[in-house]
Coordinates of C-alpha atoms and ligand atoms in Angstrom, one line a residue:
M1 CA -23.1 4.1 2.0
K2 CA -24.0 3.8 -1.7
F3 CA -20.7 2.4 -3.0
S4 CA -19.8 -1.1 -2.3
T5 CA -16.3 -2.0 -0.8
K6 CA -15.3 -3.4 -4.0
E7 CA -16.2 0.1 -5.6
L8 CA -14.4 2.2 -3.0
L9 CA -11.2 -0.3 -3.2
E10 CA -11.1 -0.1 -6.9
G11 CA -11.5 3.8 -6.7
I12 CA -8.8 4.2 -4.0
R13 CA -6.3 2.1 -5.9
S14 CA -7.0 4.0 -9.2
G15 CA -6.7 7.3 -7.5
N16 CA -10.2 8.5 -7.9
K17 CA -10.4 11.5 -5.4
R18 CA -14.1 11.5 -5.2
L19 CA -14.1 7.7 -4.1
I20 CA -11.1 8.4 -1.8
A21 CA -13.1 11.1 -0.2
K22 CA -16.1 8.7 0.1
A23 CA -13.8 6.0 1.8
I24 CA -12.5 8.7 4.3
T25 CA -16.0 9.7 5.2
L26 CA -16.8 6.1 5.8
V27 CA -13.9 5.5 8.2
E28 CA -14.7 8.7 10.0
S29 CA -18.4 7.6 10.8
K30 CA -19.0 6.0 14.2
K31 CA -22.4 4.3 13.0
S32 CA -22.2 0.7 13.4
E33 CA -23.3 -0.4 9.8
H34 CA -20.5 2.1 8.5
R35 CA -17.9 0.8 10.9
L36 CA -18.8 -2.8 9.5
Q37 CA -18.0 -1.7 5.9
A38 CA -15.1 0.5 7.0
E39 CA -13.5 -2.6 8.6
E40 CA -14.1 -4.7 5.4
L41 CA -12.4 -2.0 3.4
L42 CA -9.5 -1.4 5.5
K43 CA -8.7 -5.1 5.7
E44 CA -8.7 -5.1 1.9
L45 CA -6.3 -2.1 1.9
M46 CA -3.9 -3.4 4.4
S47 CA -1.5 -4.9 1.7
F48 CA -1.2 -1.7 -0.1
T49 CA -0.2 0.5 3.0
G50 CA 3.0 1.4 4.6
N51 CA 4.8 3.0 1.7
S52 CA 4.5 6.8 2.3
I53 CA 6.5 9.0 4.4
R54 CA 4.3 10.5 7.0
V55 CA 5.0 13.8 8.1
G56 CA 3.6 15.7 11.1
V57 CA 3.6 19.5 11.1
T58 CA 3.1 21.6 14.2
G59 CA 3.7 25.2 15.4
V60 CA 1.5 27.9 17.0
P61 CA -1.6 29.3 14.9
G62 CA -0.2 31.7 12.3
A63 CA 3.3 29.9 12.3
G64 CA 2.9 29.3 8.7
K65 CA 2.0 25.6 8.8
S66 CA -0.4 25.6 6.0
T67 CA 1.8 27.9 3.8
F68 CA 4.7 25.5 4.5
I69 CA 2.6 22.3 3.7
E70 CA 1.3 24.0 0.5
N71 CA 4.8 25.0 -0.9
F72 CA 6.5 21.8 0.5
G73 CA 3.7 20.0 -1.3
M74 CA 4.5 21.8 -4.6
L75 CA 8.2 21.1 -4.3
A76 CA 7.5 17.4 -3.8
I77 CA 5.1 17.4 -6.6
A78 CA 7.8 19.0 -8.7
N79 CA 10.1 16.1 -7.7
G80 CA 7.5 13.6 -9.2
K81 CA 5.9 12.7 -5.8
K82 CA 2.2 12.4 -4.8
V83 CA 1.0 14.4 -1.9
A84 CA -2.0 14.1 0.7
V85 CA -2.6 16.7 3.2
L86 CA -4.6 15.9 6.3
A87 CA -5.4 17.8 9.6
I88 CA -5.8 16.8 13.0
D89 CA -8.2 19.1 14.7
P90 CA -9.6 17.8 18.1
S91 CA -11.2 21.0 18.7
S92 CA -13.2 20.9 15.5
A93 CA -15.8 18.8 17.3
I94 CA -16.4 21.5 19.8
N95 CA -16.1 24.7 17.8
K96 CA -17.4 23.4 14.6
G97 CA -14.2 25.0 13.0
S98 CA -11.6 23.2 10.6
I99 CA -8.3 24.5 10.2
L100 CA -8.2 23.4 6.6
G101 CA -11.7 24.3 6.0
D102 CA -10.4 27.5 4.5
K103 CA -9.1 25.6 1.5
T104 CA -8.1 28.9 -0.2
R105 CA -4.9 28.7 1.9
M106 CA -3.8 26.0 -0.2
E107 CA -5.2 27.3 -3.5
E108 CA -2.3 26.0 -5.7
L109 CA -1.9 22.8 -4.2
A110 CA -5.5 22.0 -4.4
K111 CA -5.2 22.5 -8.2
E112 CA -2.7 19.8 -8.5
E113 CA -3.5 16.5 -10.0
N114 CA -0.9 14.9 -7.7
A115 CA -2.4 16.4 -4.6
F116 CA -5.2 15.3 -2.4
I117 CA -6.2 17.8 0.4
R118 CA -8.7 16.7 3.1
P119 CA -10.0 19.3 5.6
S120 CA -10.5 18.0 9.2
P121 CA -13.7 16.2 9.9
S122 CA -16.6 18.7 11.2
S123 CA -18.8 17.4 14.0
G124 CA -22.0 15.7 13.3
F125 CA -20.6 14.0 10.1
L126 CA -22.3 10.9 9.6
G127 CA -23.1 10.4 13.2
G128 CA -20.0 11.9 15.1
V129 CA -16.4 12.2 14.6
A130 CA -13.8 9.6 15.4
N131 CA -10.2 10.2 15.8
T132 CA -9.5 8.5 12.6
T133 CA -6.6 10.5 10.8
F134 CA -4.6 7.2 11.0
E135 CA -7.3 5.4 9.0
T136 CA -7.6 8.1 6.5
M137 CA -3.9 8.0 6.1
M138 CA -4.2 4.3 5.2
I139 CA -6.6 5.2 2.6
C140 CA -4.2 7.6 1.2
E141 CA -1.3 5.3 1.2
A142 CA -3.4 2.6 -0.8
A143 CA -4.1 5.4 -3.0
G144 CA -0.5 5.9 -3.8
Y145 CA 0.3 9.2 -2.1
D146 CA 4.2 9.3 -1.3
Y147 CA 4.0 12.0 1.3
I148 CA 1.2 12.3 3.9
L149 CA 1.3 15.8 5.4
I150 CA -0.6 16.3 8.6
E151 CA -1.2 19.8 9.9
T152 CA -2.2 20.2 13.7
V153 CA -3.8 23.1 15.4
G154 CA -0.8 23.3 17.5
V155 CA -2.6 23.2 20.9
G156 CA -2.9 20.8 23.5
Q157 CA -2.9 17.1 22.7
S158 CA -3.1 17.5 19.0
E159 CA 0.5 17.2 18.8
V160 CA 0.5 13.9 20.7
L161 CA -2.0 12.5 18.3
V162 CA 0.0 13.4 15.4
A163 CA 3.5 12.3 16.7
D164 CA 1.5 9.0 17.3
I165 CA 0.9 8.2 13.7
T166 CA 3.9 9.9 11.9
D167 CA 7.3 9.2 11.0
V168 CA 8.9 12.5 11.1
F169 CA 7.7 15.4 13.5
L170 CA 8.3 18.9 12.2
F171 CA 8.0 22.0 14.5
L172 CA 7.7 25.3 12.6
K173 CA 9.0 28.0 15.1
I174 CA 8.5 31.8 14.5
I175 CA 11.0 34.4 16.1
G176 CA 9.8 35.7 19.1
G177 CA 6.2 34.9 20.1
G178 CA 7.0 33.5 23.3
D179 CA 9.0 30.4 23.8
E180 CA 6.4 29.0 26.3
L181 CA 3.7 29.5 24.0
Q182 CA 5.8 27.7 21.3
G183 CA 6.3 24.6 23.2
I184 CA 9.9 25.0 24.2
K185 CA 8.6 24.3 27.8
R186 CA 5.7 22.1 27.1
G187 CA 7.2 18.9 25.7
I188 CA 7.3 19.9 22.1
M189 CA 11.0 19.7 22.1
E190 CA 11.1 16.1 23.2
M191 CA 8.9 15.1 20.3
V192 CA 10.5 16.9 17.4
D193 CA 12.8 15.6 14.7
I194 CA 13.3 18.7 12.6
I195 CA 12.9 22.3 13.5
F196 CA 12.1 25.0 10.8
I197 CA 12.3 28.7 11.9
N198 CA 9.9 30.4 9.6
K199 CA 9.2 33.9 8.3
V200 CA 12.9 34.6 8.2
D201 CA 13.9 37.5 5.8
K202 CA 16.9 39.8 5.7
E203 CA 15.8 42.1 8.4
N204 CA 15.3 39.5 11.0
L205 CA 18.1 37.1 9.9
H206 CA 20.3 38.0 12.9
K207 CA 17.5 37.3 15.3
A208 CA 16.6 34.1 13.6
K209 CA 20.3 33.0 14.2
N210 CA 20.1 33.9 17.8
T211 CA 16.8 31.8 18.0
R212 CA 18.5 28.9 16.5
L213 CA 21.3 29.2 18.9
E214 CA 18.9 29.2 21.9
L215 CA 16.9 26.3 20.3
K216 CA 20.1 24.2 20.0
R217 CA 21.1 25.0 23.5
A218 CA 17.6 23.9 24.7
L219 CA 18.0 20.7 22.6
D220 CA 21.3 19.9 24.3
F221 CA 19.3 19.3 27.6
I222 CA 16.9 16.8 26.1
P223 CA 17.7 13.1 25.7
P224 CA 17.8 12.4 22.0
K225 CA 14.6 10.9 20.6
E226 CA 16.5 9.1 17.8
K227 CA 19.9 7.7 18.5
D228 CA 22.4 9.1 16.0
W229 CA 19.9 12.0 14.9
K230 CA 20.8 15.6 16.1
V231 CA 17.6 17.6 15.6
P232 CA 18.5 20.1 12.7
V233 CA 17.5 23.6 13.2
L234 CA 16.8 25.0 9.7
L235 CA 15.9 28.8 8.7
G236 CA 13.8 29.9 6.0
S237 CA 10.6 31.3 4.6
A238 CA 7.6 28.9 3.7
L239 CA 6.1 31.8 1.7
S240 CA 9.1 32.5 -0.5
N241 CA 10.1 28.9 -0.5
E242 CA 13.4 29.5 1.1
G243 CA 14.9 26.5 2.9
L244 CA 12.2 23.9 1.8
N245 CA 14.7 22.0 -0.1
E246 CA 16.7 21.6 3.0
V247 CA 13.7 20.4 4.8
F248 CA 12.9 17.8 2.0
E249 CA 16.9 16.7 2.3
K250 CA 16.5 16.4 6.1
I251 CA 13.3 14.4 6.0
D252 CA 14.9 12.0 3.6
E253 CA 18.1 11.7 5.6
F254 CA 15.9 11.1 8.7
I255 CA 13.9 8.5 7.1
T256 CA 17.0 6.8 5.7
L257 CA 18.6 6.7 9.2
K258 CA 15.4 5.2 10.5
N259 CA 15.0 2.4 7.9
K260 CA 18.8 1.5 8.3
T261 CA 18.5 1.1 12.1
N262 CA 14.9 -0.5 11.6
R263 CA 13.4 2.3 13.9
L264 CA 10.7 3.1 11.2
G265 CA 9.3 -0.3 11.5
E266 CA 9.6 -0.6 15.3
V267 CA 8.0 2.8 15.8
R268 CA 5.3 1.9 13.3
N269 CA 4.6 -1.3 15.3
Q270 CA 4.3 0.6 18.6
Q271 CA 2.0 3.2 16.9
A272 CA -0.2 0.2 15.5
E273 CA -0.4 -1.1 19.1
K274 CA -1.8 2.2 20.2
R275 CA -4.4 2.3 17.5
F276 CA -5.4 -1.2 18.6
E277 CA -6.0 0.2 22.3
Y278 CA -7.8 3.0 20.9
W279 CA -10.2 0.9 18.8
V280 CA -10.6 -1.6 21.9
Q281 CA -11.9 1.3 23.7
E282 CA -14.0 2.8 20.8
Y283 CA -15.8 -0.7 20.1
I284 CA -16.4 -1.3 23.8
L285 CA -17.9 2.1 24.3
S286 CA -20.0 1.5 21.2
E287 CA -21.3 -1.9 22.7
M288 CA -22.2 -0.1 25.8
K289 CA -24.2 2.5 24.1
K290 CA -26.2 -0.1 22.2
N291 CA -27.4 -1.3 25.6
N292 CA -29.3 1.3 27.6
S293 CA -29.1 -0.3 31.0
L294 CA -25.3 -0.7 30.6
E295 CA -25.0 3.0 29.6
E296 CA -27.0 4.1 32.7
A297 CA -24.8 1.8 34.9
Y298 CA -21.9 3.4 33.3
L299 CA -23.1 6.9 34.1
Q300 CA -24.3 5.9 37.7
H301 CA -20.8 4.3 38.5
K302 CA -19.1 7.5 37.0
K303 CA -21.1 9.7 39.0
N304 CA -20.3 7.7 42.2
A305 CA -16.7 8.1 41.6
S306 CA -16.9 11.6 40.9
A307 CA -19.1 12.2 44.1
L308 CA -16.2 10.2 45.9
V309 CA -19.0 7.8 47.1
S310 CA -16.4 5.1 46.8
N311 CA -12.9 4.7 45.0
P312 CA -12.9 5.4 41.2
S313 CA -11.3 2.0 40.9
T314 CA -14.2 0.1 42.9
E315 CA -16.8 1.8 40.7
A316 CA -14.8 0.9 37.6
K317 CA -14.6 -2.7 38.9
L318 CA -18.4 -2.8 39.5
F319 CA -19.2 -1.5 36.1
V320 CA -16.9 -3.8 34.2
D321 CA -18.4 -6.9 36.2
K322 CA -22.0 -5.8 34.9
F323 CA -20.5 -5.2 31.4
L324 CA -19.1 -8.8 31.4
S325 CA -22.2 -10.4 32.6
K326 CA -24.3 -8.6 29.8
N327 CA -22.1 -9.5 27.0
Ligands
GTP401 N1 6.5 36.9 5.7 C1 6.0 35.8 5.9 N2 4.8 35.4 6.1 C2 4.5 33.9 6.1 C3 5.4 33.1 6.0 N3 5.0 31.8 5.9 C4 3.5 32.0 6.2 N4 3.3 33.5 6.4 C5 2.1 34.2 6.5 O1 1.6 34.0 7.9 C6 0.2 33.9 7.9 C7 -0.3 32.5 8.6 O2 0.0 31.5 7.9 P1 -0.7 30.0 7.8 O3 0.1 29.2 6.8 O4 -1.9 30.2 7.5 O5 -0.1 29.6 9.3 P2 -0.8 28.2 10.0 O6 0.2 28.0 11.0 O7 -1.3 27.4 9.1 O8 -2.0 29.0 10.7 P3 -3.2 28.4 11.6 O9 -3.8 27.2 10.5 O10 -4.2 29.2 11.8 O11 -2.7 27.6 12.9 C8 -0.3 34.0 6.4 O12 -0.8 35.4 6.3 C9 1.0 33.6 5.6 O13 0.9 34.2 4.4 C10 6.7 33.5 5.8 O14 7.8 32.7 5.4 N5 7.2 34.7 5.7
MG402 MG1 -3.2 26.4 9.0

């Protein structure tokens, strides 16, 4: 990294987008010399973080997440706010794709001085991709962004990853398209704070209202995630900006409630604990990789476990004993 920690820190604090991007690249790296500097930087940034509203946006592919984020972002900017857009795309390491790689989808927002758009990390970047959206978010907070909007790919574990780092979780639903696919039956409903039925127009308004009824009924069977918060089901169109003001207001209302009950801080504390656990694993794994015999032992014990030679727990214990004796 050709920039010193001080230069990066000053760049971030003064809102220099090029240096913000450099800092993000640094925290995404798994190389140990980069990690050292990343930790130094994050330590310096800590006191400037915590002041943004962290919003996760999920929904099936094509539900309109990027369109929503772009127009919501424009609305926030019109209200005097600064907006950062990030993406969680655990699949990108496999298919080398990036859901925000196609930046043209946020053409308008990308032109705004008060917006910062960061595509998902692609594989092979500075020695591998870590799950560092949280750390990226810290950098954006320290740079003074008021809203951090995180788009998920809407499949598999990405929702869990996003829910684990955000304050409010927004689910974009389209009419039809199969409830099962859209998460009604796979736990999304338990994680969601606000639902927005997207792509509603005059023609399908009636259908949209029926969908809203169904969703409300489904929500009645789910224990509330936040006390005193009834998940609102809003209708609108991300493309033509309809209903976005309501989402803006609901987010505000939700954050105010969570602040009042201290839930905002409480949840963030729990999230930080999870990040700690994540990094303990990351650092242990990276220590292991530095030592060939340990890595071999790890693979051997894993193989024994998978071949049912002995119990997985027995193999794990044998490996950890070796790990401790070598460290
Ligand atoms: N008619 C209509 N089309 C919309 C609306 N919102 C989004 N679209 C269109 O739906 C398509 C998909 O929108 P995106 O915003 O890319 O959807 P996405 O959820 O980000 O998709 P992925 O990132 O691929 O998962 C685009 O062609 C949008 O123009 C809407 O409110 N009404
Ligand atoms: Mg998208």
